[in-house]
Amino acid sequence: MPAYKSRIITFLKNREIKDVNGYLIISNGKIKKITKEKPECEIINYDDFIIMPGFVDSHIHLPQVNIRGKWSTSLLEWLEKYVFPEEIKFLNEDYAKKNSAKFFYGLAKNGTTSAMVFGPPNIESTEIAFEEAKRVGIRTFMGQTLMDTNVPEELKTTVRDAKKSMKSMVNHLDGKRAAYVLTLRFAPACSMEMMKETANTARKLNLRIQTHISEQQEEIELVKKMYGKSYAEVYDSAGVLTKRTVLAHGVHLSPREMDLIAKRNAKIAHCPSSNFFLHSGNMPITELMKRGIDIGIGTDVAAGPFMNLMPVLRDAYYANPITPRTAFNLLTSGGARVLGIDDYAGTLEPGKQGDFVVLKISDNSMSTNEILSELMFLGDDRNVMATYVDGKSIYMSEGI
Ligand SMILES: [Zn+2]
């Protein structure tokens, strides 16, 4: 039972913050308590650093790990030019294995302990990706990226195959550390039949769903042309909007669509770096929060160029003036709510799993706000000294 001596900061409900100079005690992979009194056990000294809950990436694409920073003029052009050719490479199992390892190691190195992941385009490579996630130790919520319309032939899955693979995956995945997520690319790439079947499976097996919504005008017009309805209404008519659904982006939602998402209790992954990269626009965060919609933060690699979530918080601020407290709250406990893991992760409260990150800052006598502000505006992977999941180190910097 080790104790980590450090300045420990955690984000609780109602935007509250706990900031203690003391000891984080871990027992059997779980947080026992945070205390100022020196405990009678092995002490690991992180005195020069701070400890925070592990970062939660609410939206990221595994088969795009190698195409970060590839400029293009619009979402649809970028998909054609870079994303689809790269995702086809992940049908090869050797390529999938090598690059899944790179992807999950990248998350660990960046302080991410839990992630909602769009996986490879076939089930075999998705299984390989789950093995690599387990080997590295990331808490992973992922699925094969399903699509059957408007994409290259190699990437298409039939509804029948998709149903078969969903059922084979759910049987051998433990829910807390890894879970299969029904992953629809987005409405323009999925037939109504595929969306409906996915929603049915989600309902029967109580699974999470993830997809994209309302990212760019050109895409929204395409959805309207294909289905004759607003984006949110298309998903709702297929049964895709549930309390276990995570929708990435939501940049151009109408008030009516926001009301519908709030009514279904679906969640939103805010991806500001990606929105800047593709010039998608600014997500109306205040409007969504006003409706009580749970919001997490997503890197959206590779439209977002960084695997680290701190630069994404900086971009969130440039998109909408949120405080560093709100930003880190959304990143940790907010992200856990979006992923549906808040009963066991996302904060450093007693009883939760020992998922935390050790961060270097310039001066640990700064106020809480100053620390958060410095990390939000200057932070990146160089600040990450160590990453722990279930109380076990999954990454240790050479500088520690
Ligand atoms: Zn995305």
mmCIF file of N, CA, C and O in Angstrom, residues 197-293:
data_model
loop_
_atom_site.group_PDB
_atom_site.id
_atom_site.type_symbol
_atom_site.label_atom_id
_atom_site.label_comp_id
_atom_site.label_asym_id
_atom_site.label_seq_id
_atom_site.Cartn_x
_atom_site.Cartn_y
_atom_site.Cartn_z
ATOM 1 N N GLU A 197 -30.092 -0.528 -36.598
ATOM 2 C CA GLU A 197 -29.600 -1.806 -36.051
ATOM 3 C C GLU A 197 -28.636 -1.565 -34.890
ATOM 4 O O GLU A 197 -28.651 -2.285 -33.887
ATOM 5 N N THR A 198 -27.811 -0.539 -35.058
ATOM 6 C CA THR A 198 -26.864 -0.198 -33.991
ATOM 7 C C THR A 198 -27.619 0.209 -32.726
ATOM 8 O O THR A 198 -27.310 -0.243 -31.618
ATOM 9 N N ALA A 199 -28.618 1.062 -32.914
ATOM 10 C CA ALA A 199 -29.412 1.516 -31.761
ATOM 11 C C ALA A 199 -30.125 0.335 -31.090
ATOM 12 O O ALA A 199 -30.181 0.254 -29.851
ATOM 13 N N ASN A 200 -30.637 -0.601 -31.908
ATOM 14 C CA ASN A 200 -31.310 -1.787 -31.343
ATOM 15 C C ASN A 200 -30.350 -2.617 -30.517
ATOM 16 O O ASN A 200 -30.680 -3.061 -29.410
ATOM 17 N N THR A 201 -29.146 -2.832 -31.067
ATOM 18 C CA THR A 201 -28.141 -3.621 -30.344
ATOM 19 C C THR A 201 -27.764 -2.918 -29.049
ATOM 20 O O THR A 201 -27.611 -3.557 -28.006
ATOM 21 N N ALA A 202 -27.591 -1.607 -29.126
ATOM 22 C CA ALA A 202 -27.229 -0.850 -27.919
ATOM 23 C C ALA A 202 -28.287 -1.028 -26.835
ATOM 24 O O ALA A 202 -27.970 -1.220 -25.660
ATOM 25 N N ARG A 203 -29.539 -0.998 -27.251
ATOM 26 C CA ARG A 203 -30.645 -1.120 -26.282
ATOM 27 C C ARG A 203 -30.666 -2.525 -25.675
ATOM 28 O O ARG A 203 -30.748 -2.686 -24.459
ATOM 29 N N LYS A 204 -30.519 -3.532 -26.552
ATOM 30 C CA LYS A 204 -30.594 -4.924 -26.066
ATOM 31 C C LYS A 204 -29.440 -5.262 -25.135
ATOM 32 O O LYS A 204 -29.604 -5.965 -24.139
ATOM 33 N N LEU A 205 -28.229 -4.796 -25.478
ATOM 34 C CA LEU A 205 -27.044 -5.191 -24.709
ATOM 35 C C LEU A 205 -26.568 -4.107 -23.738
ATOM 36 O O LEU A 205 -25.535 -4.256 -23.094
ATOM 37 N N ASN A 206 -27.328 -3.024 -23.650
ATOM 38 C CA ASN A 206 -26.974 -1.899 -22.783
ATOM 39 C C ASN A 206 -25.549 -1.390 -23.059
ATOM 40 O O ASN A 206 -24.711 -1.315 -22.172
ATOM 41 N N LEU A 207 -25.298 -1.070 -24.328
ATOM 42 C CA LEU A 207 -23.967 -0.602 -24.725
ATOM 43 C C LEU A 207 -23.967 0.900 -24.986
ATOM 44 O O LEU A 207 -25.003 1.502 -25.252
ATOM 45 N N ARG A 208 -22.769 1.459 -24.934
ATOM 46 C CA ARG A 208 -22.582 2.862 -25.301
ATOM 47 C C ARG A 208 -22.590 2.993 -26.837
ATOM 48 O O ARG A 208 -22.256 2.035 -27.547
ATOM 49 N N ILE A 209 -22.935 4.216 -27.301
ATOM 50 C CA ILE A 209 -22.851 4.543 -28.731
ATOM 51 C C ILE A 209 -21.986 5.797 -28.842
ATOM 52 O O ILE A 209 -22.042 6.654 -27.966
ATOM 53 N N GLN A 210 -21.188 5.885 -29.907
ATOM 54 C CA GLN A 210 -20.516 7.160 -30.185
ATOM 55 C C GLN A 210 -20.623 7.477 -31.665
ATOM 56 O O GLN A 210 -20.643 6.588 -32.520
ATOM 57 N N THR A 211 -20.706 8.777 -31.962
ATOM 58 C CA THR A 211 -20.721 9.231 -33.347
ATOM 59 C C THR A 211 -20.369 10.719 -33.389
ATOM 60 O O THR A 211 -20.011 11.301 -32.363
ATOM 61 N N HIS A 212 -20.425 11.307 -34.581
ATOM 62 C CA HIS A 212 -20.177 12.744 -34.744
ATOM 63 C C HIS A 212 -21.499 13.431 -35.047
ATOM 64 O O HIS A 212 -22.400 12.821 -35.623
ATOM 65 N N ILE A 213 -21.560 14.725 -34.706
ATOM 66 C CA ILE A 213 -22.760 15.495 -35.057
ATOM 67 C C ILE A 213 -22.387 16.937 -35.376
ATOM 68 O O ILE A 213 -21.530 17.529 -34.711
ATOM 69 N N SER A 214 -23.007 17.461 -36.423
ATOM 70 C CA SER A 214 -23.016 18.899 -36.696
ATOM 71 C C SER A 214 -21.655 19.573 -36.561
ATOM 72 O O SER A 214 -21.483 20.488 -35.759
ATOM 73 N N GLU A 215 -20.718 19.147 -37.404
ATOM 74 C CA GLU A 215 -19.361 19.689 -37.301
ATOM 75 C C GLU A 215 -19.163 20.846 -38.290
ATOM 76 O O GLU A 215 -18.637 21.884 -37.929
ATOM 77 N N GLN A 216 -19.600 20.624 -39.539
ATOM 78 C CA GLN A 216 -19.416 21.663 -40.562
ATOM 79 C C GLN A 216 -20.680 21.831 -41.405
ATOM 80 O O GLN A 216 -21.427 20.873 -41.619
ATOM 81 N N GLN A 217 -20.868 23.059 -41.932
ATOM 82 C CA GLN A 217 -22.084 23.376 -42.707
ATOM 83 C C GLN A 217 -22.270 22.440 -43.910
ATOM 84 O O GLN A 217 -23.368 21.946 -44.144
ATOM 85 N N GLU A 218 -21.183 22.191 -44.629
ATOM 86 C CA GLU A 218 -21.247 21.350 -45.838
ATOM 87 C C GLU A 218 -21.768 19.953 -45.476
ATOM 88 O O GLU A 218 -22.597 19.367 -46.179
ATOM 89 N N GLU A 219 -21.293 19.450 -44.340
ATOM 90 C CA GLU A 219 -21.692 18.125 -43.854
ATOM 91 C C GLU A 219 -23.169 18.140 -43.409
ATOM 92 O O GLU A 219 -23.929 17.215 -43.699
ATOM 93 N N ILE A 220 -23.577 19.237 -42.734
ATOM 94 C CA ILE A 220 -24.957 19.352 -42.248
ATOM 95 C C ILE A 220 -25.931 19.383 -43.428
ATOM 96 O O ILE A 220 -26.985 18.736 -43.410
ATOM 97 N N GLU A 221 -25.537 20.115 -44.490
ATOM 98 C CA GLU A 221 -26.385 20.177 -45.686
ATOM 99 C C GLU A 221 -26.497 18.813 -46.351
ATOM 100 O O GLU A 221 -27.561 18.433 -46.843
ATOM 101 N N LEU A 222 -25.404 18.057 -46.332
ATOM 102 C CA LEU A 222 -25.415 16.708 -46.908
ATOM 103 C C LEU A 222 -26.395 15.804 -46.128
ATOM 104 O O LEU A 222 -27.178 15.056 -46.721
ATOM 105 N N VAL A 223 -26.386 15.916 -44.820
ATOM 106 C CA VAL A 223 -27.302 15.121 -43.980
ATOM 107 C C VAL A 223 -28.757 15.487 -44.289
ATOM 108 O O VAL A 223 -29.620 14.624 -44.427
ATOM 109 N N LYS A 224 -29.008 16.784 -44.425
ATOM 110 C CA LYS A 224 -30.363 17.257 -44.716
ATOM 111 C C LYS A 224 -30.820 16.724 -46.076
ATOM 112 O O LYS A 224 -31.962 16.292 -46.236
ATOM 113 N N LYS A 225 -29.898 16.723 -47.041
ATOM 114 C CA LYS A 225 -30.206 16.248 -48.394
ATOM 115 C C LYS A 225 -30.490 14.734 -48.374
ATOM 116 O O LYS A 225 -31.411 14.239 -49.015
ATOM 117 N N MET A 226 -29.690 14.003 -47.591
ATOM 118 C CA MET A 226 -29.842 12.541 -47.551
ATOM 119 C C MET A 226 -31.097 12.108 -46.805
ATOM 120 O O MET A 226 -31.755 11.141 -47.174
ATOM 121 N N TYR A 227 -31.406 12.795 -45.701
ATOM 122 C CA TYR A 227 -32.465 12.302 -44.804
ATOM 123 C C TYR A 227 -33.658 13.252 -44.634
ATOM 124 O O TYR A 227 -34.641 12.888 -43.996
ATOM 125 N N GLY A 228 -33.531 14.499 -45.133
ATOM 126 C CA GLY A 228 -34.634 15.461 -45.056
ATOM 127 C C GLY A 228 -34.952 15.948 -43.650
ATOM 128 O O GLY A 228 -36.072 16.415 -43.388
ATOM 129 N N LYS A 229 -34.006 15.808 -42.733
ATOM 130 C CA LYS A 229 -34.235 16.241 -41.340
ATOM 131 C C LYS A 229 -32.979 16.892 -40.787
ATOM 132 O O LYS A 229 -31.904 16.776 -41.379
ATOM 133 N N SER A 230 -33.111 17.493 -39.603
ATOM 134 C CA SER A 230 -31.910 18.022 -38.953
ATOM 135 C C SER A 230 -31.061 16.846 -38.467
ATOM 136 O O SER A 230 -31.553 15.726 -38.309
ATOM 137 N N TYR A 231 -29.787 17.126 -38.202
ATOM 138 C CA TYR A 231 -28.833 16.085 -37.793
ATOM 139 C C TYR A 231 -29.325 15.323 -36.553
ATOM 140 O O TYR A 231 -29.382 14.086 -36.534
ATOM 141 N N ALA A 232 -29.708 16.090 -35.528
ATOM 142 C CA ALA A 232 -30.144 15.442 -34.272
ATOM 143 C C ALA A 232 -31.418 14.630 -34.498
ATOM 144 O O ALA A 232 -31.585 13.550 -33.921
ATOM 145 N N GLU A 233 -32.302 15.147 -35.355
ATOM 146 C CA GLU A 233 -33.549 14.409 -35.632
ATOM 147 C C GLU A 233 -33.277 13.103 -36.384
ATOM 148 O O GLU A 233 -33.966 12.107 -36.165
ATOM 149 N N VAL A 234 -32.284 13.126 -37.260
ATOM 150 C CA VAL A 234 -31.917 11.891 -37.979
ATOM 151 C C VAL A 234 -31.494 10.829 -36.960
ATOM 152 O O VAL A 234 -31.997 9.697 -36.963
ATOM 153 N N TYR A 235 -30.574 11.202 -36.059
ATOM 154 C CA TYR A 235 -30.118 10.243 -35.052
ATOM 155 C C TYR A 235 -31.267 9.811 -34.143
ATOM 156 O O TYR A 235 -31.395 8.639 -33.789
ATOM 157 N N ASP A 236 -32.114 10.773 -33.780
ATOM 158 C CA ASP A 236 -33.204 10.433 -32.858
ATOM 159 C C ASP A 236 -34.204 9.484 -33.516
ATOM 160 O O ASP A 236 -34.692 8.549 -32.878
ATOM 161 N N SER A 237 -34.462 9.703 -34.805
ATOM 162 C CA SER A 237 -35.446 8.824 -35.464
ATOM 163 C C SER A 237 -34.890 7.402 -35.590
ATOM 164 O O SER A 237 -35.645 6.439 -35.682
ATOM 165 N N ALA A 238 -33.549 7.271 -35.585
ATOM 166 C CA ALA A 238 -32.955 5.924 -35.630
ATOM 167 C C ALA A 238 -32.818 5.316 -34.230
ATOM 168 O O ALA A 238 -32.486 4.142 -34.091
ATOM 169 N N GLY A 239 -33.042 6.115 -33.196
ATOM 170 C CA GLY A 239 -32.911 5.619 -31.813
ATOM 171 C C GLY A 239 -31.486 5.740 -31.276
ATOM 172 O O GLY A 239 -31.125 5.133 -30.267
ATOM 173 N N VAL A 240 -30.666 6.537 -31.965
ATOM 174 C CA VAL A 240 -29.251 6.628 -31.600
ATOM 175 C C VAL A 240 -29.011 7.536 -30.379
ATOM 176 O O VAL A 240 -28.019 7.378 -29.669
ATOM 177 N N LEU A 241 -29.920 8.472 -30.126
ATOM 178 C CA LEU A 241 -29.707 9.391 -28.990
ATOM 179 C C LEU A 241 -30.163 8.741 -27.683
ATOM 180 O O LEU A 241 -31.359 8.624 -27.423
ATOM 181 N N THR A 242 -29.186 8.310 -26.872
ATOM 182 C CA THR A 242 -29.519 7.692 -25.579
ATOM 183 C C THR A 242 -28.657 8.343 -24.505
ATOM 184 O O THR A 242 -27.749 9.119 -24.816
ATOM 185 N N LYS A 243 -28.899 7.968 -23.260
ATOM 186 C CA LYS A 243 -28.084 8.540 -22.174
ATOM 187 C C LYS A 243 -26.661 7.980 -22.190
ATOM 188 O O LYS A 243 -25.783 8.482 -21.507
ATOM 189 N N ARG A 244 -26.427 6.928 -22.989
ATOM 190 C CA ARG A 244 -25.075 6.377 -23.116
ATOM 191 C C ARG A 244 -24.447 6.717 -24.473
ATOM 192 O O ARG A 244 -23.555 6.026 -24.939
ATOM 193 N N THR A 245 -24.969 7.787 -25.115
ATOM 194 C CA THR A 245 -24.438 8.188 -26.422
ATOM 195 C C THR A 245 -23.533 9.401 -26.278
ATOM 196 O O THR A 245 -23.895 10.374 -25.626
ATOM 197 N N VAL A 246 -22.357 9.332 -26.918
ATOM 198 C CA VAL A 246 -21.437 10.471 -26.931
ATOM 199 C C VAL A 246 -21.366 11.019 -28.351
ATOM 200 O O VAL A 246 -21.038 10.300 -29.297
ATOM 201 N N LEU A 247 -21.696 12.303 -28.468
ATOM 202 C CA LEU A 247 -21.713 12.970 -29.769
ATOM 203 C C LEU A 247 -20.540 13.939 -29.840
ATOM 204 O O LEU A 247 -20.416 14.824 -28.994
ATOM 205 N N ALA A 248 -19.674 13.765 -30.823
ATOM 206 C CA ALA A 248 -18.520 14.661 -30.937
ATOM 207 C C ALA A 248 -18.894 15.898 -31.743
ATOM 208 O O ALA A 248 -19.638 15.810 -32.717
ATOM 209 N N HIS A 249 -18.402 17.023 -31.293
ATOM 210 C CA HIS A 249 -18.499 18.347 -31.944
ATOM 211 C C HIS A 249 -19.752 19.134 -31.561
ATOM 212 O O HIS A 249 -19.684 19.962 -30.674
ATOM 213 N N GLY A 250 -20.881 18.958 -32.256
ATOM 214 C CA GLY A 250 -22.078 19.748 -31.937
ATOM 215 C C GLY A 250 -21.848 21.245 -32.091
ATOM 216 O O GLY A 250 -22.315 22.042 -31.283
ATOM 217 N N VAL A 251 -21.145 21.631 -33.158
ATOM 218 C CA VAL A 251 -20.764 23.039 -33.334
ATOM 219 C C VAL A 251 -21.951 23.899 -33.791
ATOM 220 O O VAL A 251 -22.128 25.014 -33.336
ATOM 221 N N HIS A 252 -22.752 23.344 -34.714
ATOM 222 C CA HIS A 252 -23.796 24.182 -35.333
ATOM 223 C C HIS A 252 -25.217 23.698 -34.993
ATOM 224 O O HIS A 252 -26.116 23.801 -35.821
ATOM 225 N N LEU A 253 -25.407 23.152 -33.807
ATOM 226 C CA LEU A 253 -26.732 22.646 -33.434
ATOM 227 C C LEU A 253 -27.724 23.807 -33.268
ATOM 228 O O LEU A 253 -27.371 24.845 -32.711
ATOM 229 N N SER A 254 -28.950 23.595 -33.721
ATOM 230 C CA SER A 254 -29.986 24.609 -33.503
ATOM 231 C C SER A 254 -30.491 24.472 -32.072
ATOM 232 O O SER A 254 -30.303 23.415 -31.448
ATOM 233 N N PRO A 255 -31.157 25.523 -31.529
ATOM 234 C CA PRO A 255 -31.701 25.399 -30.167
ATOM 235 C C PRO A 255 -32.599 24.168 -30.027
ATOM 236 O O PRO A 255 -32.582 23.481 -29.007
ATOM 237 N N ARG A 256 -33.366 23.868 -31.075
ATOM 238 C CA ARG A 256 -34.258 22.699 -31.029
ATOM 239 C C ARG A 256 -33.476 21.396 -30.918
ATOM 240 O O ARG A 256 -33.853 20.479 -30.179
ATOM 241 N N GLU A 257 -32.386 21.334 -31.662
ATOM 242 C CA GLU A 257 -31.539 20.125 -31.588
ATOM 243 C C GLU A 257 -30.892 19.992 -30.209
ATOM 244 O O GLU A 257 -30.802 18.894 -29.660
ATOM 245 N N MET A 258 -30.456 21.126 -29.645
ATOM 246 C CA MET A 258 -29.851 21.080 -28.300
ATOM 247 C C MET A 258 -30.881 20.601 -27.274
ATOM 248 O O MET A 258 -30.558 19.800 -26.393
ATOM 249 N N ASP A 259 -32.118 21.094 -27.415
ATOM 250 C CA ASP A 259 -33.184 20.659 -26.494
ATOM 251 C C ASP A 259 -33.405 19.149 -26.595
ATOM 252 O O ASP A 259 -33.588 18.457 -25.599
ATOM 253 N N LEU A 260 -33.374 18.646 -27.834
ATOM 254 C CA LEU A 260 -33.596 17.214 -28.061
ATOM 255 C C LEU A 260 -32.464 16.377 -27.431
ATOM 256 O O LEU A 260 -32.720 15.367 -26.757
ATOM 257 N N ILE A 261 -31.236 16.837 -27.614
ATOM 258 C CA ILE A 261 -30.084 16.119 -27.037
ATOM 259 C C ILE A 261 -30.182 16.122 -25.506
ATOM 260 O O ILE A 261 -29.944 15.101 -24.843
ATOM 261 N N ALA A 262 -30.580 17.282 -24.950
ATOM 262 C CA ALA A 262 -30.730 17.391 -23.486
ATOM 263 C C ALA A 262 -31.840 16.448 -23.001
ATOM 264 O O ALA A 262 -31.698 15.757 -21.980
ATOM 265 N N LYS A 263 -32.933 16.389 -23.747
ATOM 266 C CA LYS A 263 -34.068 15.541 -23.366
ATOM 267 C C LYS A 263 -33.676 14.061 -23.339
ATOM 268 O O LYS A 263 -34.094 13.302 -22.463
ATOM 269 N N ARG A 264 -32.847 13.653 -24.304
ATOM 270 C CA ARG A 264 -32.402 12.245 -24.363
ATOM 271 C C ARG A 264 -31.238 11.970 -23.430
ATOM 272 O O ARG A 264 -30.760 10.851 -23.333
ATOM 273 N N ASN A 265 -30.714 13.045 -22.809
ATOM 274 C CA ASN A 265 -29.562 12.921 -21.899
ATOM 275 C C ASN A 265 -28.317 12.360 -22.593
ATOM 276 O O ASN A 265 -27.527 11.654 -21.980
ATOM 277 N N ALA A 266 -28.183 12.675 -23.896
ATOM 278 C CA ALA A 266 -26.954 12.285 -24.614
ATOM 279 C C ALA A 266 -25.841 13.262 -24.229
ATOM 280 O O ALA A 266 -26.106 14.339 -23.711
ATOM 281 N N LYS A 267 -24.591 12.839 -24.445
ATOM 282 C CA LYS A 267 -23.433 13.626 -24.001
ATOM 283 C C LYS A 267 -22.719 14.260 -25.201
ATOM 284 O O LYS A 267 -22.834 13.760 -26.324
ATOM 285 N N ILE A 268 -21.942 15.297 -24.925
ATOM 286 C CA ILE A 268 -21.192 15.961 -26.004
ATOM 287 C C ILE A 268 -19.697 15.934 -25.709
ATOM 288 O O ILE A 268 -19.273 16.213 -24.583
ATOM 289 N N ALA A 269 -18.898 15.580 -26.716
ATOM 290 C CA ALA A 269 -17.436 15.686 -26.622
ATOM 291 C C ALA A 269 -17.020 16.965 -27.349
ATOM 292 O O ALA A 269 -17.236 17.101 -28.556
ATOM 293 N N HIS A 270 -16.474 17.895 -26.573
ATOM 294 C CA HIS A 270 -16.062 19.194 -27.104
ATOM 295 C C HIS A 270 -14.629 19.060 -27.642
ATOM 296 O O HIS A 270 -13.731 18.676 -26.898
ATOM 297 N N CYS A 271 -14.432 19.377 -28.931
ATOM 298 C CA CYS A 271 -13.129 19.152 -29.575
ATOM 299 C C CYS A 271 -12.625 20.456 -30.204
ATOM 300 O O CYS A 271 -12.558 20.575 -31.437
ATOM 301 N N PRO A 272 -12.273 21.449 -29.382
ATOM 302 C CA PRO A 272 -11.954 22.772 -29.928
ATOM 303 C C PRO A 272 -10.723 22.807 -30.829
ATOM 304 O O PRO A 272 -10.703 23.577 -31.800
ATOM 305 N N SER A 273 -9.689 21.994 -30.550
ATOM 306 C CA SER A 273 -8.483 22.045 -31.400
ATOM 307 C C SER A 273 -8.825 21.588 -32.808
ATOM 308 O O SER A 273 -8.380 22.156 -33.803
ATOM 309 N N SER A 274 -9.622 20.535 -32.894
ATOM 310 C CA SER A 274 -10.077 20.031 -34.180
ATOM 311 C C SER A 274 -10.958 21.066 -34.871
ATOM 312 O O SER A 274 -10.848 21.293 -36.077
ATOM 313 N N ASN A 275 -11.819 21.728 -34.095
ATOM 314 C CA ASN A 275 -12.706 22.743 -34.686
ATOM 315 C C ASN A 275 -11.908 23.914 -35.261
ATOM 316 O O ASN A 275 -12.277 24.469 -36.295
ATOM 317 N N PHE A 276 -10.791 24.252 -34.600
ATOM 318 C CA PHE A 276 -9.929 25.305 -35.154
ATOM 319 C C PHE A 276 -9.203 24.801 -36.402
ATOM 320 O O PHE A 276 -9.112 25.493 -37.406
ATOM 321 N N PHE A 277 -8.671 23.572 -36.318
ATOM 322 C CA PHE A 277 -7.871 23.018 -37.422
ATOM 323 C C PHE A 277 -8.671 22.990 -38.728
ATOM 324 O O PHE A 277 -8.173 23.362 -39.785
ATOM 325 N N LEU A 278 -9.921 22.527 -38.642
ATOM 326 C CA LEU A 278 -10.736 22.409 -39.856
ATOM 327 C C LEU A 278 -11.642 23.626 -40.073
ATOM 328 O O LEU A 278 -12.509 23.610 -40.932
ATOM 329 N N HIS A 279 -11.442 24.652 -39.248
ATOM 330 C CA HIS A 279 -12.281 25.865 -39.320
ATOM 331 C C HIS A 279 -13.771 25.513 -39.277
ATOM 332 O O HIS A 279 -14.559 25.988 -40.094
ATOM 333 N N SER A 280 -14.115 24.659 -38.330
ATOM 334 C CA SER A 280 -15.503 24.199 -38.227
ATOM 335 C C SER A 280 -16.386 25.222 -37.530
ATOM 336 O O SER A 280 -17.596 25.263 -37.753
ATOM 337 N N GLY A 281 -15.790 26.027 -36.647
ATOM 338 C CA GLY A 281 -16.576 27.007 -35.878
ATOM 339 C C GLY A 281 -16.438 26.753 -34.389
ATOM 340 O O GLY A 281 -15.717 25.834 -33.976
ATOM 341 N N ASN A 282 -17.120 27.567 -33.576
ATOM 342 C CA ASN A 282 -17.034 27.435 -32.115
ATOM 343 C C ASN A 282 -18.276 26.756 -31.552
ATOM 344 O O ASN A 282 -19.390 27.212 -31.794
ATOM 345 N N MET A 283 -18.085 25.706 -30.794
ATOM 346 C CA MET A 283 -19.224 25.047 -30.166
ATOM 347 C C MET A 283 -19.839 25.974 -29.105
ATOM 348 O O MET A 283 -19.115 26.547 -28.301
ATOM 349 N N PRO A 284 -21.166 26.127 -29.098
ATOM 350 C CA PRO A 284 -21.790 27.048 -28.125
ATOM 351 C C PRO A 284 -21.853 26.436 -26.726
ATOM 352 O O PRO A 284 -22.913 26.012 -26.261
ATOM 353 N N ILE A 285 -20.719 26.425 -26.042
ATOM 354 C CA ILE A 285 -20.607 25.688 -24.769
ATOM 355 C C ILE A 285 -21.605 26.181 -23.715
ATOM 356 O O ILE A 285 -22.209 25.371 -22.997
ATOM 357 N N THR A 286 -21.812 27.500 -23.650
ATOM 358 C CA THR A 286 -22.713 28.040 -22.627
ATOM 359 C C THR A 286 -24.146 27.565 -22.867
ATOM 360 O O THR A 286 -24.848 27.190 -21.933
ATOM 361 N N GLU A 287 -24.548 27.569 -24.130
ATOM 362 C CA GLU A 287 -25.905 27.125 -24.474
ATOM 363 C C GLU A 287 -26.118 25.653 -24.107
ATOM 364 O O GLU A 287 -27.177 25.258 -23.619
ATOM 365 N N LEU A 288 -25.093 24.842 -24.325
ATOM 366 C CA LEU A 288 -25.205 23.407 -24.025
ATOM 367 C C LEU A 288 -25.200 23.188 -22.514
ATOM 368 O O LEU A 288 -25.990 22.405 -21.984
ATOM 369 N N MET A 289 -24.319 23.912 -21.798
ATOM 370 C CA MET A 289 -24.238 23.755 -20.346
ATOM 371 C C MET A 289 -25.529 24.232 -19.673
ATOM 372 O O MET A 289 -25.979 23.639 -18.703
ATOM 373 N N LYS A 290 -26.106 25.298 -20.218
ATOM 374 C CA LYS A 290 -27.357 25.838 -19.679
ATOM 375 C C LYS A 290 -28.461 24.782 -19.690
ATOM 376 O O LYS A 290 -29.323 24.751 -18.825
ATOM 377 N N ARG A 291 -28.390 23.913 -20.675
ATOM 378 C CA ARG A 291 -29.408 22.851 -20.790
ATOM 379 C C ARG A 291 -29.058 21.617 -19.958
ATOM 380 O O ARG A 291 -29.754 20.605 -20.003
ATOM 381 N N GLY A 292 -27.934 21.689 -19.253
ATOM 382 C CA GLY A 292 -27.545 20.574 -18.371
ATOM 383 C C GLY A 292 -26.936 19.395 -19.107
ATOM 384 O O GLY A 292 -26.867 18.280 -18.583
ATOM 385 N N ILE A 293 -26.480 19.619 -20.340
ATOM 386 C CA ILE A 293 -25.866 18.527 -21.119
ATOM 387 C C ILE A 293 -24.453 18.271 -20.592
ATOM 388 O O ILE A 293 -23.688 19.212 -20.376
#
